[in-house]
Coordinates of C-alpha atoms in Angstrom, one line a residue:
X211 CA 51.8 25.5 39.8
X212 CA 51.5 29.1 40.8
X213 CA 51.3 30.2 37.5
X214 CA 48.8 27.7 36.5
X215 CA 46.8 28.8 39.3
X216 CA 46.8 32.0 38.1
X217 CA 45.7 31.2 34.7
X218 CA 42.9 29.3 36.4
X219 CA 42.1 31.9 38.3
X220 CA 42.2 34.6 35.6
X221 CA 39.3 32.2 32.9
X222 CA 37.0 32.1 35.7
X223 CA 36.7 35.1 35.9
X224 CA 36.8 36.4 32.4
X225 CA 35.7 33.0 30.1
X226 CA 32.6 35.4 29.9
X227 CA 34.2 37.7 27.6
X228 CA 35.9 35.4 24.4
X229 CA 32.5 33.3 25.3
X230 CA 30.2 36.9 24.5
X231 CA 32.7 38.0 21.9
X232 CA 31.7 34.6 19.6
X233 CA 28.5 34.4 20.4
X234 CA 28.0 38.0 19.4
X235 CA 30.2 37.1 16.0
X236 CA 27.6 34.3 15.3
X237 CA 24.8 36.0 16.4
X238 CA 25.3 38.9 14.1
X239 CA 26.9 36.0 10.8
X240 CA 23.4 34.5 11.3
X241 CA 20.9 37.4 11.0
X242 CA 22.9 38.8 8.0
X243 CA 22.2 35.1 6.0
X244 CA 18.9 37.3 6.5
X245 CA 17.5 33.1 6.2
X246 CA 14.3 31.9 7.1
X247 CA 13.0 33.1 10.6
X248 CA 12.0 29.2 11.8
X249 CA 15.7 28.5 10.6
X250 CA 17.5 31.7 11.9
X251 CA 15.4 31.0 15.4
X252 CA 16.5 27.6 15.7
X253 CA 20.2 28.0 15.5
X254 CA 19.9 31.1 17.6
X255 CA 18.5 28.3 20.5
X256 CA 21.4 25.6 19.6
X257 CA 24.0 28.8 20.3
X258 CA 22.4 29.8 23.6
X259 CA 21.4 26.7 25.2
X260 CA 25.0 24.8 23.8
X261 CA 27.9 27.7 24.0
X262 CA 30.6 27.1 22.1
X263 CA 30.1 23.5 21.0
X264 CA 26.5 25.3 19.2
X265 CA 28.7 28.0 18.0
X266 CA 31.2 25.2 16.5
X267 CA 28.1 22.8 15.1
X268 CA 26.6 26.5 13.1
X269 CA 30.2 27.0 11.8
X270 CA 30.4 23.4 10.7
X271 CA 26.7 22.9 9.2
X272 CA 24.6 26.0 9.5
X273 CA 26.3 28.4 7.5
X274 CA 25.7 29.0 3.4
X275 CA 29.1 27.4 2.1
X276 CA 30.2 28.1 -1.3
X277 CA 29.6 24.3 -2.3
X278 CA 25.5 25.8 -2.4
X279 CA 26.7 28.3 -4.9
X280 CA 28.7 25.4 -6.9
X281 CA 25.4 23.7 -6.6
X282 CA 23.8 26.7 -8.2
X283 CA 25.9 26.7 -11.2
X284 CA 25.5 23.1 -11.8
X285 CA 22.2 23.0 -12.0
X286 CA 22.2 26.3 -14.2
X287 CA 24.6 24.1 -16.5
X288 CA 22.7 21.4 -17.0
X289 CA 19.5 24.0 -17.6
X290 CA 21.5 25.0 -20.1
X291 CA 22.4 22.2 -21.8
X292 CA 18.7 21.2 -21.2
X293 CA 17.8 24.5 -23.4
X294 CA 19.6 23.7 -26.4
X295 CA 17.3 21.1 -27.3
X296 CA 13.9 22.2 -25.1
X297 CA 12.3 23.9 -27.9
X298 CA 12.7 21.4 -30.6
X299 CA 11.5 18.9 -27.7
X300 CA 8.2 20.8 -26.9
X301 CA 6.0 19.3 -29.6
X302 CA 7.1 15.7 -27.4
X303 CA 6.3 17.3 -24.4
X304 CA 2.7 18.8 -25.7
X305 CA 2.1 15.6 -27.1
X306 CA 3.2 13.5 -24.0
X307 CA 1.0 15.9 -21.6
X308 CA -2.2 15.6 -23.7
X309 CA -1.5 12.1 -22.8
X310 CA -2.2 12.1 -19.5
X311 CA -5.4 13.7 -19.7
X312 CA -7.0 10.6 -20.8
X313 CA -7.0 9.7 -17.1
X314 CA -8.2 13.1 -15.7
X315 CA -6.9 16.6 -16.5
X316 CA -7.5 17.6 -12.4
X317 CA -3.8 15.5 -12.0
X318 CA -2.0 16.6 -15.0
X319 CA -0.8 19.8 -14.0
X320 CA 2.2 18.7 -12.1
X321 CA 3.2 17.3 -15.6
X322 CA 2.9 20.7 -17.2
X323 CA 4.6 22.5 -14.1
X324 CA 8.0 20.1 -14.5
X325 CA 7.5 20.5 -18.0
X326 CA 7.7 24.4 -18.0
X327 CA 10.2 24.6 -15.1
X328 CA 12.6 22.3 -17.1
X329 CA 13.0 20.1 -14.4
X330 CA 12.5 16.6 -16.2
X331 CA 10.2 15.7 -19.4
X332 CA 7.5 13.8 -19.4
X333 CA 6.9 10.3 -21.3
X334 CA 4.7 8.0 -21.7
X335 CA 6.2 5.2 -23.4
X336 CA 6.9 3.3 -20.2
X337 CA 6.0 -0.1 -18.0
X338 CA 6.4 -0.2 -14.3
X339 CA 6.4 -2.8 -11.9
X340 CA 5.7 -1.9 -7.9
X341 CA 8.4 -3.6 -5.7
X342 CA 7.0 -4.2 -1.6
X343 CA 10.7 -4.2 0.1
X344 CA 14.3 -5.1 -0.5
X345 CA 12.9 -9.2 -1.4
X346 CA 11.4 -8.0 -4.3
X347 CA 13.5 -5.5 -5.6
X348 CA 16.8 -7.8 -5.3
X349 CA 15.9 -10.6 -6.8
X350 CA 14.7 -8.5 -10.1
X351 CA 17.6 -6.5 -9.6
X352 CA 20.3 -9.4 -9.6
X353 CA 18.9 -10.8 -13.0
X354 CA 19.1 -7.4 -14.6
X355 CA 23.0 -6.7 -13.7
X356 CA 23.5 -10.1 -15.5
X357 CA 22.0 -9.1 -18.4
X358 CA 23.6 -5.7 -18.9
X359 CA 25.6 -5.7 -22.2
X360 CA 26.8 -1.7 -22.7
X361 CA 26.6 -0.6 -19.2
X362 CA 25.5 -0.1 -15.8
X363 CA 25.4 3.1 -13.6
X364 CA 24.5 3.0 -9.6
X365 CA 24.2 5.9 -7.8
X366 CA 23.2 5.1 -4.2
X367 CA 23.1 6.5 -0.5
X368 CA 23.8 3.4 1.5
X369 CA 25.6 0.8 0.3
X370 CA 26.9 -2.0 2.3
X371 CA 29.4 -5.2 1.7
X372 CA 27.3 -7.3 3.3
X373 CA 25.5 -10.6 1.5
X374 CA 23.8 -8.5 -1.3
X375 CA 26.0 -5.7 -1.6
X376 CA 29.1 -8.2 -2.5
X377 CA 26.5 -10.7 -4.4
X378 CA 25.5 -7.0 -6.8
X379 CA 29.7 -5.9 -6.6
X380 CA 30.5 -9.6 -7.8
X381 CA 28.3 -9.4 -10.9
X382 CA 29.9 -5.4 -11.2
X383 CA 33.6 -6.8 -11.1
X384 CA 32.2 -9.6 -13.7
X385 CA 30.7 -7.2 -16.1
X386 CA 33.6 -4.8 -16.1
X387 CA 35.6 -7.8 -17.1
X388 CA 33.7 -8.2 -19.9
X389 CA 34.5 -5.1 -21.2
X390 CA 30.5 -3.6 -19.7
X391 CA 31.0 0.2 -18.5
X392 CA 30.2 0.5 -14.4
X393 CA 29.9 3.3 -12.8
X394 CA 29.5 4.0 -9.7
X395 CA 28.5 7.0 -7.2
X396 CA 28.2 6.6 -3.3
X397 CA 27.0 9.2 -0.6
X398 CA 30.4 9.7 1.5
X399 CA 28.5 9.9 4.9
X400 CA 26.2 7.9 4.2
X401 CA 28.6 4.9 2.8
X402 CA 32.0 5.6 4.6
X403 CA 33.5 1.9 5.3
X404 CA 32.5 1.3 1.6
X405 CA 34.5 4.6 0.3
X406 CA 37.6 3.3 2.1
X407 CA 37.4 1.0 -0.4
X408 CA 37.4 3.0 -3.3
X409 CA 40.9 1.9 -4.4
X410 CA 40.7 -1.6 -4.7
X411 CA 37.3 -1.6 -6.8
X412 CA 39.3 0.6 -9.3
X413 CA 41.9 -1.9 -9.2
X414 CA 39.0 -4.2 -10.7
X415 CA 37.9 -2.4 -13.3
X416 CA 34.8 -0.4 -11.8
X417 CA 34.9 3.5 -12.4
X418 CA 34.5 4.6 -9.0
X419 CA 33.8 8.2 -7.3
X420 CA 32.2 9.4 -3.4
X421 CA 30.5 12.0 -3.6
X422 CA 31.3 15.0 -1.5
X423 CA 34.1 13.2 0.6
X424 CA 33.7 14.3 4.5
X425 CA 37.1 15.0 5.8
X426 CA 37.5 17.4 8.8
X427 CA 38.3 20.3 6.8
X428 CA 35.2 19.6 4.9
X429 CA 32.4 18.5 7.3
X430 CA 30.3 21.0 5.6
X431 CA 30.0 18.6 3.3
X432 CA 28.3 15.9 5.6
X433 CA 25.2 18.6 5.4
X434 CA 24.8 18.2 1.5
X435 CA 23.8 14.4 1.4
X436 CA 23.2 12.4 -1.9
X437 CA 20.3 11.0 -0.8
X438 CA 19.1 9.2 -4.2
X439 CA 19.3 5.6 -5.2
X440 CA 19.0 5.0 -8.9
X441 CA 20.2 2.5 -10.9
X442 CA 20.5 2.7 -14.6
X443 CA 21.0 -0.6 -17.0
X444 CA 21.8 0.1 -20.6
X445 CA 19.9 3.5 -20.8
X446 CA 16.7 0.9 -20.9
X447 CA 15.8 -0.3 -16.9
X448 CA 15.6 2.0 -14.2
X449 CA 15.2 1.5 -10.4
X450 CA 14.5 4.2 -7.9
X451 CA 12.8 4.1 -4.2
X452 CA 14.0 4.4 -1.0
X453 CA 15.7 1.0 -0.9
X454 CA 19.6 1.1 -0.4
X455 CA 21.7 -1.4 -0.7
X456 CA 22.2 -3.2 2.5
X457 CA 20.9 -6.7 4.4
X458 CA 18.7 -5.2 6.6
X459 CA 16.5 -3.7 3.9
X460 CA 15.4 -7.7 2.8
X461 CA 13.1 -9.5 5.0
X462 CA 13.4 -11.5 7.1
X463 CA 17.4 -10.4 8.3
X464 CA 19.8 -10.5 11.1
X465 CA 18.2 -7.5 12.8
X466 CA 15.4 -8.9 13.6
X467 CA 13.8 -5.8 12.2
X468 CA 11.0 -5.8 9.5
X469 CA 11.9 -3.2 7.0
X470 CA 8.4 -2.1 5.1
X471 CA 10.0 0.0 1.8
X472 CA 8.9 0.7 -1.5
X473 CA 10.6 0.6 -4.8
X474 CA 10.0 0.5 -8.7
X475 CA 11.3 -1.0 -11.7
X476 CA 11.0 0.9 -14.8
X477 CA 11.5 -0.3 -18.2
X478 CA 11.1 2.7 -20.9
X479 CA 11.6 6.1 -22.2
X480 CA 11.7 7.7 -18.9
X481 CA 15.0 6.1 -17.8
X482 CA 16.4 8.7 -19.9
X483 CA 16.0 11.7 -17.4
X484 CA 17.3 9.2 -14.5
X485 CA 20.7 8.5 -17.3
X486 CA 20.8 12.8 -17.3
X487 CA 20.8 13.5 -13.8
X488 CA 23.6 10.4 -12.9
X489 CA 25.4 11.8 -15.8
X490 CA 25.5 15.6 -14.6
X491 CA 26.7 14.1 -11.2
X492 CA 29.0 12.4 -12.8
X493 CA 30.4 15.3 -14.2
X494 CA 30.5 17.3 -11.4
X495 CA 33.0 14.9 -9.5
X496 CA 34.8 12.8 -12.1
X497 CA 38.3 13.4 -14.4
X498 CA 36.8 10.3 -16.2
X499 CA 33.8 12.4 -18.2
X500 CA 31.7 10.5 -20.9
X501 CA 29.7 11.9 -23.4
X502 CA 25.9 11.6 -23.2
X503 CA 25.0 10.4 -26.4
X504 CA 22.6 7.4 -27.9
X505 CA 24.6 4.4 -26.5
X506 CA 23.3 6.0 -23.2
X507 CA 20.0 7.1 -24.2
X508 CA 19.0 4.6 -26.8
X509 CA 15.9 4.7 -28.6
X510 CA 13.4 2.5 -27.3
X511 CA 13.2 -0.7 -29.7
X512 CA 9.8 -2.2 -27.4
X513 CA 6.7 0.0 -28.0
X514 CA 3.8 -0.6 -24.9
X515 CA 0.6 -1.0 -25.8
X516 CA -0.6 0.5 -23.0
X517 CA 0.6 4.4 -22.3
X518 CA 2.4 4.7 -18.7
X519 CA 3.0 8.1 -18.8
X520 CA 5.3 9.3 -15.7
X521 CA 8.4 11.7 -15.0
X522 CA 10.5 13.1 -12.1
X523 CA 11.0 15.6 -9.6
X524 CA 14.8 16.4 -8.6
X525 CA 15.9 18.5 -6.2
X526 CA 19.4 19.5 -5.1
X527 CA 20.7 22.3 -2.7
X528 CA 21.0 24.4 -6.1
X529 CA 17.8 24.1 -6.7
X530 CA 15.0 27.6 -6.4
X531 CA 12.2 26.9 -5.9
X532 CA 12.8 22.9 -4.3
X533 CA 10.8 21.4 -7.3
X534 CA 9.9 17.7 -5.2
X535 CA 7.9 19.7 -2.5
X536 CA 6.6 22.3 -5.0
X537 CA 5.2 19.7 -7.1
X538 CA 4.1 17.4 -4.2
X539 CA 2.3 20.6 -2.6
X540 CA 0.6 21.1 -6.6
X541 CA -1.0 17.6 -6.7
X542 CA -2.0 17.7 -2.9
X543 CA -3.9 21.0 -3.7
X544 CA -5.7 18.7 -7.2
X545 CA -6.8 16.1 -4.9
X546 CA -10.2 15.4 -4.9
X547 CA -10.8 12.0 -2.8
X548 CA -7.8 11.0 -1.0
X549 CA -4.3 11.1 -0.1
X550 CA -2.4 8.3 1.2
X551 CA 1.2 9.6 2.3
X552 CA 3.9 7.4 4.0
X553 CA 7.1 8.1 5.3
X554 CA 10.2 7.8 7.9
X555 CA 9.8 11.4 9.1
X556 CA 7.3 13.8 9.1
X557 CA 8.7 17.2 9.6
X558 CA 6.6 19.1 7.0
X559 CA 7.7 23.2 5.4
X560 CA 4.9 25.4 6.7
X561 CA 3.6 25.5 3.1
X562 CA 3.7 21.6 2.5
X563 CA 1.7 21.4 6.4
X564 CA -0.9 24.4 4.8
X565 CA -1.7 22.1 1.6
X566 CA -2.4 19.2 3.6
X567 CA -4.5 21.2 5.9
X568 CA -6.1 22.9 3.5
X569 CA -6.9 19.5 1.8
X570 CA -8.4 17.4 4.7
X571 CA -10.3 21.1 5.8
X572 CA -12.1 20.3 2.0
X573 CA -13.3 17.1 2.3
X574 CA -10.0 15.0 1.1
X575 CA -9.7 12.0 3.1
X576 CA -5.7 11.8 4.3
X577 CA -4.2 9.4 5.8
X578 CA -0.3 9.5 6.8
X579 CA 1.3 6.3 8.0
X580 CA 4.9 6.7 10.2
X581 CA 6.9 4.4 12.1
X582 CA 5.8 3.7 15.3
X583 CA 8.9 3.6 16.5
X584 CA 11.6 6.0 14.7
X585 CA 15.7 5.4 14.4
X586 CA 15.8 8.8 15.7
X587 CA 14.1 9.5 19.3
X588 CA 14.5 13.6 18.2
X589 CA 13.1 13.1 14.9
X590 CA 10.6 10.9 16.3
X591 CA 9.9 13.2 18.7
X592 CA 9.8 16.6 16.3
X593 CA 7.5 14.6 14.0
X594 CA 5.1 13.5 17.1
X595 CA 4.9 17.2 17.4
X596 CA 3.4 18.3 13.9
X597 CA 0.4 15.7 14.3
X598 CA -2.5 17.4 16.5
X599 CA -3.5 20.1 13.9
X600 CA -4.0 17.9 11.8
X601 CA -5.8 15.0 13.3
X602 CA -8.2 17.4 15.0
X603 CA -9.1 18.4 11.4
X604 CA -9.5 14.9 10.8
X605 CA -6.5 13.3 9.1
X606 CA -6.0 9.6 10.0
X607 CA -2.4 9.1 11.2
X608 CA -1.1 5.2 11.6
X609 CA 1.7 4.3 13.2
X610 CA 3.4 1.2 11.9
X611 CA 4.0 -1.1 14.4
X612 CA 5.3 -4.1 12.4
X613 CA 8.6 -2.8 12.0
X614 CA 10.1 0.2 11.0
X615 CA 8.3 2.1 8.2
X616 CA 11.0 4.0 5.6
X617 CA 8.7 3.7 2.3
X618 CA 8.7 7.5 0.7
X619 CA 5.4 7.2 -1.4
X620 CA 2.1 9.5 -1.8
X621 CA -0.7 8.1 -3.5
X622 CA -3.8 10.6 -5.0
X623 CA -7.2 10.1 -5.9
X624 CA -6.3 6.3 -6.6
X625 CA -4.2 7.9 -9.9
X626 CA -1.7 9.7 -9.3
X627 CA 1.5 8.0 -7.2
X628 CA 5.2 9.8 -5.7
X629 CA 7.4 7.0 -5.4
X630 CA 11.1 8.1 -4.3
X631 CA 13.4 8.8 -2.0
X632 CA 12.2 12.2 -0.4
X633 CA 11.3 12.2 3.4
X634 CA 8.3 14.8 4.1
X635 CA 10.9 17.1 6.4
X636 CA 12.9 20.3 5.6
X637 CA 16.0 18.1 5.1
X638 CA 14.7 16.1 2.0
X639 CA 12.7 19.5 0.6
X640 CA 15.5 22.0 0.8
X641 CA 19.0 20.5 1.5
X642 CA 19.3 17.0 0.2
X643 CA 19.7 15.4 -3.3
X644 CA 16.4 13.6 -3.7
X645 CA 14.0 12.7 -6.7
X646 CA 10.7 11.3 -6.8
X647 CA 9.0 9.6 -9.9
X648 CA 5.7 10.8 -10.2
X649 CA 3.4 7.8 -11.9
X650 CA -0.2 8.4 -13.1
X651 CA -1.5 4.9 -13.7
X652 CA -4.2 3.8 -12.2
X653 CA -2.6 0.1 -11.5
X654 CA 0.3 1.2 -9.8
X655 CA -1.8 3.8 -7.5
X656 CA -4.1 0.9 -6.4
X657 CA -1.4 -1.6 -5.7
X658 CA -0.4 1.3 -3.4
X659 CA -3.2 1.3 -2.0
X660 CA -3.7 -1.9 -1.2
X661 CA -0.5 -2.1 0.5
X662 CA -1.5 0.7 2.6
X663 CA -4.9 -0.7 3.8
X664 CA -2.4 -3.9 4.6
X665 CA -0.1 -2.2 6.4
X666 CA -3.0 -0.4 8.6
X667 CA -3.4 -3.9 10.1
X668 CA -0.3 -3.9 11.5
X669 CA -0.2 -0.2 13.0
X670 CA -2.1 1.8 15.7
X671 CA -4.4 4.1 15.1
X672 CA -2.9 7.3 16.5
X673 CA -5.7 10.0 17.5
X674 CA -5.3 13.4 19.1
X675 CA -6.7 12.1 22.2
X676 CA -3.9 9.5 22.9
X677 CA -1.2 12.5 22.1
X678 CA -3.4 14.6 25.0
X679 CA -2.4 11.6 27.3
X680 CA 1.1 11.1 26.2
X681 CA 3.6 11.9 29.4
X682 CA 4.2 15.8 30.1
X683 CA 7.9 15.3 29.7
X684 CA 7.6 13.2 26.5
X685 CA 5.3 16.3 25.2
X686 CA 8.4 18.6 26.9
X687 CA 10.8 17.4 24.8
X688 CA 9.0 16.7 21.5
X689 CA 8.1 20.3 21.8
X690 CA 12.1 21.4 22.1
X691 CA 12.8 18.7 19.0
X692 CA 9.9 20.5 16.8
X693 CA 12.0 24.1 17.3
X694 CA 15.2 22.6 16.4
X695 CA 12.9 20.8 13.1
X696 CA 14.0 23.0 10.2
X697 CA 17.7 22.1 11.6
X698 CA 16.9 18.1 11.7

């Protein structure tokens, strides 16, 4: 006992020291990154204010692992691979772009600008249908898995084995029966139980990989989150939103918890860019490679008579510049009448906050729509936080009261329409893998709307004058959640 007494004794009056020494360490690891200040700043404050455990959560998460650099070269491989047929696609392209200046030339440019930066090609051979929540997208989505006949490829975030996660993995076991290629990719953190699983889905005939595992030698990896949700059926239909797979996404459910999403269907030549990004993920984590060639990316036998022309923006931790905000921040700065955005989180990069400034300071009438109340009191908080600049310049801001509000859509001028999974924070811009398809048809922009102007009747208007009035403390800490923001 005497010598543990001593040992006592002797930490506390020295912890100081070893606590100094790797605070220094990290201090002086995190202004070498030479990062962004906001972000440097930020994980200064989480090392100061949480010794050690801070120190531990910047070693874990903050750092620049080499899986950003292995990032890097993926994308620079599939740019490659890209390049060997770019140029004798450009007359396509041209041809494609001039086609969506027949609606007006003030939107096109975002077309050109993921044209030239070779991020995903534009089409317009296409036919989209709109899908209001996890209701509507299932019950399309069932009858299309039955009719798959060459194969069927599901990359997704979430993706439960509740009632319509087994009802999809029933006709996915079925279908690889018949002899039908399934393929499947799931987020590790964000589908864990489901990963334990991988095993016995292999057993039944469904190729099977988790992307970036999370295992405690590799919680890095729980940073870098696959955050898309794309389904592909035989190269021709195409599904992409922010719906995962999971109960509580169809209305009404056993959480007593209306979930307002948004999600489309695509049928069409644009598929094709959804078929090259599942296939370079494939790639990147699978001993089970296939080739991508035309019983993948089949030629289109139903020609539309009217154009649809859309196309994608991907971005990845690899990715300079982050093509989804850059192209986002593009159109906002084309808008003309109005911007309707909607979405979970609102944590915006200081240029993304400047466009939309800049765009309400012009005339643009914006209108943002967020959850009233958020599955994260932090991220609420931070978002809370980021509104009073903007509503004093005269941006409407909703709060959706009916439920909880995860749609990731932005609608401009009544034309042009972002529909996708990227959140309007730092996380979805810069760290995540997210895409967006980017749809100029005046249809699908005014069934947007309208959905919007419905789901105004079910929120509060929030004003600057009722965040004046919020409690001090509630202020207090949204304030200390909006400097920790780029980290959220």
């Amino acid at each position: 006992m005497d010598h543990v007494q001593i040992i006592w004794e002797f930490v506390k009056e020295w912890y100081w020291i070893p606590l100094t020494l790797i605070n220094t360490t990290a201090f002086i690891t995190i202004l070498v990154e030479n990062g962004k200040p906001e972000k440097t700043i930020a994980w200064l404050m989480v090392i100061v204010f949480l010794p050690f455990f801070g120190v531990g959560l910047y070693y874990f998460f903050g750092q620049k692992f080499q899986k950003e650099k292995y990032f890097k070269k993926l994308d620079n491989r599939y740019k490659v691979k890209l390049e060997e047929r770019w140029n004798d696609l450009k007359p396509f392209i041209s041809n494609e772009i001039k086609l969506t200046e027949t609606y007006d030339d003030h939107l096109n440019d975002v077309f050109e600008y993921l044209a030239h930066t070779q991020t995903s090609i534009p089409t317009s051979n296409n036919s989209v249908e709109l899908l209001i929540n996890g209701e509507e997208k299932f019950a399309l989505l069932l009858e299309d898995l039955k009719k798959a006949k060459h194969h069927i490829h599901i990359e997704y975030y979430i993706f439960d084995e509740d009632e319509i996660g087994s009802q999809i993995l029933a006709i996915l076991i079925d279908k690889a029966k018949q002899g039908i290629e399934v393929r499947l990719i799931i987020d590790d953190f964000g589908s864990s139980p489901f990963a334990k699983r991988k095993a016995y889905y292999e057993n039944l005939g469904i190729q099977f990989e988790i992307f970036l595992p999370v295992r405690f030698s590799s919680l890095a990896n729980s940073n870098y989150r696959n955050h898309r949700k794309i389904i592909i059926i035989d190269g021709f239909i195409g599904y992409v939103g922010g719906i995962n797979v999971s109960d509580k996404y169809i209305n009404p459910n056993k959480f007593n918890l209306y979930w307002r999403d948004t999600a489309i269907r695509i049928h069409g030549d644009a598929t094709k860019m959804l078929q090259a990004q599942f296939w370079l993920h494939w790639q990147s984590i699978s001993a089970n490679s296939f080739t991508l060639n035309y019983n993948y990316l089949p030629e289109m036998q139903t020609v539309f008579e009217k154009k649809l022309p859309m196309t994608f923006a991907f971005s990845s931790p690899g990715n300079t510049p982050p093509y989804v905000m850059e192209s986002m921040i593009l159109s906002i700065s084309a808008a003309q009448k109005s911007i309707q955005l909607c979405t979970p989180y609102f944590i915006p990069t200081d240029s993304f906050k400047t466009a939309l400034l800049i765009a309400v300071s012009k005339g643009v009438a914006v209108s943002l729509m967020l959850p009233s109340k958020g599955d994260s009191s932090v991220v609420q908080a931070a978002s809370l936080s980021f509104l009073k600049p903007f509503m004093e310049r005269g941006m409407n801001v909703f709060l959706y009261e009916k439920g909880f509000m995860h749609a990731k859509t932005i609608c401009i001028d009544g034309l042009l329409s972002y529909i996708g999974t990227t959140n309007l924070d730092s996380r979805s811009f810069l760290i995540n893998f997210e895409l967006s398809a980017v749809v100029l048809d005046e249809n699908i922009a005014q069934q947007l709307t309208e959905q919007f102007e419905k789901d105004t009747l079910v929120s509060k208007f929030f004003t600057a004058d009722l965040w004046k009035n919020e409690k001090w403390y509630y202020k207090a800490f949204a304030s200390i959640c909006r400097l920790l923001a780029p980290l959220l």
